[in-house]
mmCIF file of C-alpha atoms in Angstrom:
data_model
loop_
_atom_site.group_PDB
_atom_site.id
_atom_site.type_symbol
_atom_site.label_atom_id
_atom_site.label_comp_id
_atom_site.label_asym_id
_atom_site.label_seq_id
_atom_site.Cartn_x
_atom_site.Cartn_y
_atom_site.Cartn_z
ATOM 1 C CA ARG M 1 80.040 77.631 97.222
ATOM 2 C CA GLY M 2 76.667 76.023 96.647
ATOM 3 C CA ASP M 3 73.183 76.831 97.758
ATOM 4 C CA LEU M 4 72.299 78.473 101.056
ATOM 5 C CA PRO M 5 69.960 75.724 102.409
ATOM 6 C CA SER M 6 72.650 73.032 101.966
ATOM 7 C CA ALA M 7 75.205 75.214 103.701
ATOM 8 C CA ARG M 8 72.814 75.804 106.608
ATOM 9 C CA ILE M 9 72.291 72.037 106.969
ATOM 10 C CA ARG M 10 76.079 71.498 106.960
ATOM 11 C CA LEU M 11 76.480 74.197 109.620
ATOM 12 C CA ALA M 12 73.833 72.553 111.795
ATOM 13 C CA SER M 13 75.546 69.167 111.588
ATOM 14 C CA LEU M 14 78.944 70.666 112.421
ATOM 15 C CA THR M 15 77.483 72.564 115.345
ATOM 16 C CA THR M 16 75.947 69.319 116.616
ATOM 17 C CA MET M 17 79.312 67.573 116.292
ATOM 18 C CA ALA M 18 80.984 70.374 118.234
ATOM 19 C CA THR M 19 78.480 70.179 121.057
ATOM 20 C CA GLN M 20 78.977 66.415 121.278
ATOM 21 C CA GLN M 21 82.690 66.948 121.958
ATOM 22 C CA ALA M 22 83.609 65.630 118.527
ATOM 23 C CA VAL M 23 85.638 68.767 117.997
ATOM 24 C CA TYR M 24 88.927 68.656 116.210
ATOM 25 C CA GLU M 25 91.145 71.643 115.469
ATOM 26 C CA GLY M 26 89.716 72.310 112.010
ATOM 27 C CA THR M 27 86.121 72.396 113.259
ATOM 28 C CA ARG M 28 87.043 75.003 115.851
ATOM 29 C CA LEU M 29 87.622 77.518 113.054
ATOM 30 C CA TYR M 30 85.481 75.950 110.336
ATOM 31 C CA VAL M 31 82.137 76.413 112.094
ATOM 32 C CA PRO M 32 82.494 80.171 112.703
ATOM 33 C CA THR M 33 83.972 80.602 109.221
ATOM 34 C CA LEU M 34 80.937 78.909 107.711
ATOM 35 C CA LYS M 35 78.649 81.029 109.910
ATOM 36 C CA PHE M 36 80.455 84.117 108.643
ATOM 37 C CA GLU M 37 80.043 83.120 104.987
ATOM 38 C CA LEU M 38 76.351 82.322 105.457
ATOM 39 C CA GLY M 39 75.734 85.570 107.318
ATOM 40 C CA LEU M 40 77.563 87.570 104.680
ATOM 41 C CA ARG M 41 75.653 85.953 101.805
ATOM 42 C CA SER M 42 72.301 86.418 103.528
ATOM 43 C CA ARG M 43 73.307 89.943 104.641
ATOM 44 C CA ASN M 44 72.634 89.104 108.282
ATOM 45 C CA THR M 45 74.979 91.417 110.174
ATOM 46 C CA THR M 46 74.078 89.872 113.531
ATOM 47 C CA ASP M 47 75.297 86.444 112.370
ATOM 48 C CA VAL M 48 78.385 87.972 110.761
ATOM 49 C CA ASN M 49 79.323 89.868 113.928
ATOM 50 C CA SER M 50 78.720 86.758 116.026
ATOM 51 C CA ALA M 51 80.915 84.668 113.727
ATOM 52 C CA LEU M 52 83.662 87.301 113.766
ATOM 53 C CA ALA M 53 83.569 87.311 117.573
ATOM 54 C CA GLU M 54 83.843 83.490 117.611
ATOM 55 C CA LEU M 55 86.752 83.580 115.162
ATOM 56 C CA GLU M 56 88.523 86.246 117.173
ATOM 57 C CA SER M 57 88.035 84.256 120.375
ATOM 58 C CA ALA M 58 89.244 81.013 118.769
ATOM 59 C CA GLN M 59 92.377 82.629 117.322
ATOM 60 C CA LYS M 60 93.168 85.042 120.125
ATOM 61 C CA ILE M 61 96.562 84.864 121.748
ATOM 62 C CA ALA M 62 97.117 87.237 124.654
ATOM 63 C CA GLY M 63 99.498 90.039 123.764
ATOM 64 C CA TYR M 64 99.328 89.425 120.004
ATOM 65 C CA GLN M 65 97.545 91.263 117.221
ATOM 66 C CA PRO M 66 94.467 89.739 115.550
ATOM 67 C CA THR M 67 95.155 87.393 112.653
ATOM 68 C CA CYS M 68 95.304 88.766 109.123
ATOM 69 C CA ALA M 69 92.532 86.350 108.120
ATOM 70 C CA LEU M 70 90.248 87.942 110.725
ATOM 71 C CA ARG M 71 91.094 91.424 109.443
ATOM 72 C CA PHE M 72 90.334 90.247 105.909
ATOM 73 C CA ARG M 73 86.910 88.964 106.981
ATOM 74 C CA GLN M 74 86.224 92.249 108.767
ATOM 75 C CA ALA M 75 87.080 94.048 105.524
ATOM 76 C CA GLU M 76 84.687 91.757 103.624
ATOM 77 C CA MET M 77 81.925 92.689 106.040
ATOM 78 C CA ALA M 78 82.693 96.400 105.731
ATOM 79 C CA THR M 79 82.628 96.083 101.927
ATOM 80 C CA ALA M 80 79.271 94.278 102.041
ATOM 81 C CA LEU M 81 77.898 97.114 104.185
ATOM 82 C CA GLY M 82 79.222 99.727 101.745
ATOM 83 C CA GLN M 83 81.859 100.997 104.180
ATOM 84 C CA THR M 84 84.668 101.220 101.636
ATOM 85 C CA ASP M 85 86.895 103.510 103.733
ATOM 86 C CA SER M 86 86.798 101.063 106.629
ATOM 87 C CA ALA M 87 87.404 98.101 104.311
ATOM 88 C CA ALA M 88 90.346 99.869 102.679
ATOM 89 C CA ALA M 89 91.869 100.654 106.087
ATOM 90 C CA MET M 90 91.602 97.014 107.186
ATOM 91 C CA LEU M 91 93.065 95.720 103.935
ATOM 92 C CA SER M 92 95.892 98.261 104.156
ATOM 93 C CA SER M 93 96.675 97.066 107.683
ATOM 94 C CA ILE M 94 97.232 93.564 106.299
ATOM 95 C CA LEU M 95 99.676 94.891 103.703
ATOM 96 C CA LYS M 96 101.484 96.898 106.411
ATOM 97 C CA HIS M 97 101.867 93.704 108.499
ATOM 98 C CA ALA M 98 99.725 95.155 111.311
ATOM 99 C CA CYS M 99 98.235 91.730 111.995
ATOM 100 C CA ARG M 100 99.389 88.249 112.879
ATOM 101 C CA PRO M 101 100.355 86.220 109.789
ATOM 102 C CA GLN M 102 98.802 82.840 109.040
ATOM 103 C CA PRO M 103 100.157 79.796 107.150
ATOM 104 C CA ASN M 104 98.435 80.869 103.899
ATOM 105 C CA GLN M 105 99.718 84.439 104.177
ATOM 106 C CA ASP M 106 101.037 84.737 100.591
ATOM 107 C CA TYR M 107 97.647 83.936 99.116
ATOM 108 C CA LEU M 108 95.897 86.220 101.605
ATOM 109 C CA VAL M 109 98.243 89.115 100.757
ATOM 110 C CA ALA M 110 97.687 88.571 97.026
ATOM 111 C CA THR M 111 93.914 88.541 97.514
ATOM 112 C CA THR M 112 94.180 91.610 99.742
ATOM 113 C CA ARG M 113 96.094 93.510 97.055
ATOM 114 C CA LEU M 114 93.401 92.772 94.490
ATOM 115 C CA ARG M 115 90.510 93.657 96.802
ATOM 116 C CA LEU M 116 92.166 96.904 97.841
ATOM 117 C CA ALA M 117 92.975 97.729 94.212
ATOM 118 C CA GLY M 118 89.291 97.205 93.364
ATOM 119 C CA ILE M 119 88.178 99.510 96.176
ATOM 120 C CA LEU M 120 90.694 102.177 95.179
ATOM 121 C CA LEU M 121 89.651 101.928 91.540
ATOM 122 C CA GLY M 122 86.015 102.311 92.603
ATOM 123 C CA THR M 123 86.873 105.503 94.472
ATOM 124 C CA GLY M 124 88.765 106.933 91.481
ATOM 125 C CA GLN M 125 92.303 106.306 92.749
ATOM 126 C CA LYS M 126 93.624 104.699 89.556
ATOM 127 C CA ALA M 127 97.328 105.302 90.225
ATOM 128 C CA GLU M 128 97.208 103.613 93.628
ATOM 129 C CA ALA M 129 95.176 100.720 92.229
ATOM 130 C CA ALA M 130 97.673 100.301 89.379
ATOM 131 C CA ALA M 131 100.564 100.233 91.865
ATOM 132 C CA LEU M 132 98.887 97.455 93.860
ATOM 133 C CA LEU M 133 98.276 95.521 90.664
ATOM 134 C CA ARG M 134 101.955 95.877 89.657
ATOM 135 C CA ASP M 135 102.957 94.613 93.110
ATOM 136 C CA PHE M 136 100.617 91.648 92.676
ATOM 137 C CA LYS M 137 102.164 90.743 89.318
ATOM 138 C CA ALA M 138 105.688 91.122 90.721
ATOM 139 C CA LEU M 139 104.904 88.791 93.634
ATOM 140 C CA TRP M 140 103.200 86.178 91.440
ATOM 141 C CA PRO M 141 105.110 86.321 88.120
ATOM 142 C CA LYS M 142 104.687 82.637 87.216
ATOM 143 C CA ALA M 143 101.110 82.128 88.417
ATOM 144 C CA ASP M 144 98.912 79.984 86.179
ATOM 145 C CA ASP M 145 96.478 81.967 84.028
ATOM 146 C CA TRP M 146 93.515 79.838 85.128
ATOM 147 C CA LEU M 147 93.798 80.869 88.793
ATOM 148 C CA THR M 148 90.899 83.019 89.972
ATOM 149 C CA LEU M 149 93.277 85.645 91.372
ATOM 150 C CA VAL M 150 95.104 85.956 88.040
ATOM 151 C CA THR M 151 91.793 86.308 86.192
ATOM 152 C CA GLN M 152 90.691 89.011 88.650
ATOM 153 C CA ALA M 153 94.019 90.802 88.195
ATOM 154 C CA LYS M 154 93.539 90.804 84.414
ATOM 155 C CA VAL M 155 90.035 92.246 84.750
ATOM 156 C CA LEU M 156 91.274 94.940 87.132
ATOM 157 C CA GLY M 157 94.112 95.744 84.737
ATOM 158 C CA LYS M 158 91.615 96.269 81.894
ATOM 159 C CA LEU M 159 89.445 98.477 84.092
ATOM 160 C CA ILE M 160 92.442 100.573 85.120
ATOM 161 C CA ARG M 161 93.490 101.062 81.487
ATOM 162 C CA ASP M 162 89.964 102.115 80.434
#
């Protein structure tokens, strides 16, 4: 969140820290994640692809599938480029457990369900979108109403009913 120039300054300072061997585990993933977000917001596909490659390299474990977080970011990029079929396929792969889970997997799966429901609704597949929304509500029955995901689910529910 925040303005693009401030984020670019933060990225530059983190990159400097990393090159000065002041790297800690969080910075190893934080820098490419920030690069990804900046590239996505500025619609710079070169930066986004570079950041995705860095993330993949940082999280790669020989013989294992890519992380679900990486797949989610790839889906975000595909969505930004208007490649909804590709984005839907990547999001579906997360729901089918065709990626390596992360510590925040429950939240990622919930977000994935909502994003995929939005894509399906946009392509006229209301029944499939409604099913994903029902699954979301079943998995998060006691979620606080003020959470962004719950608000998004309510908006999607209204759009599906209309």
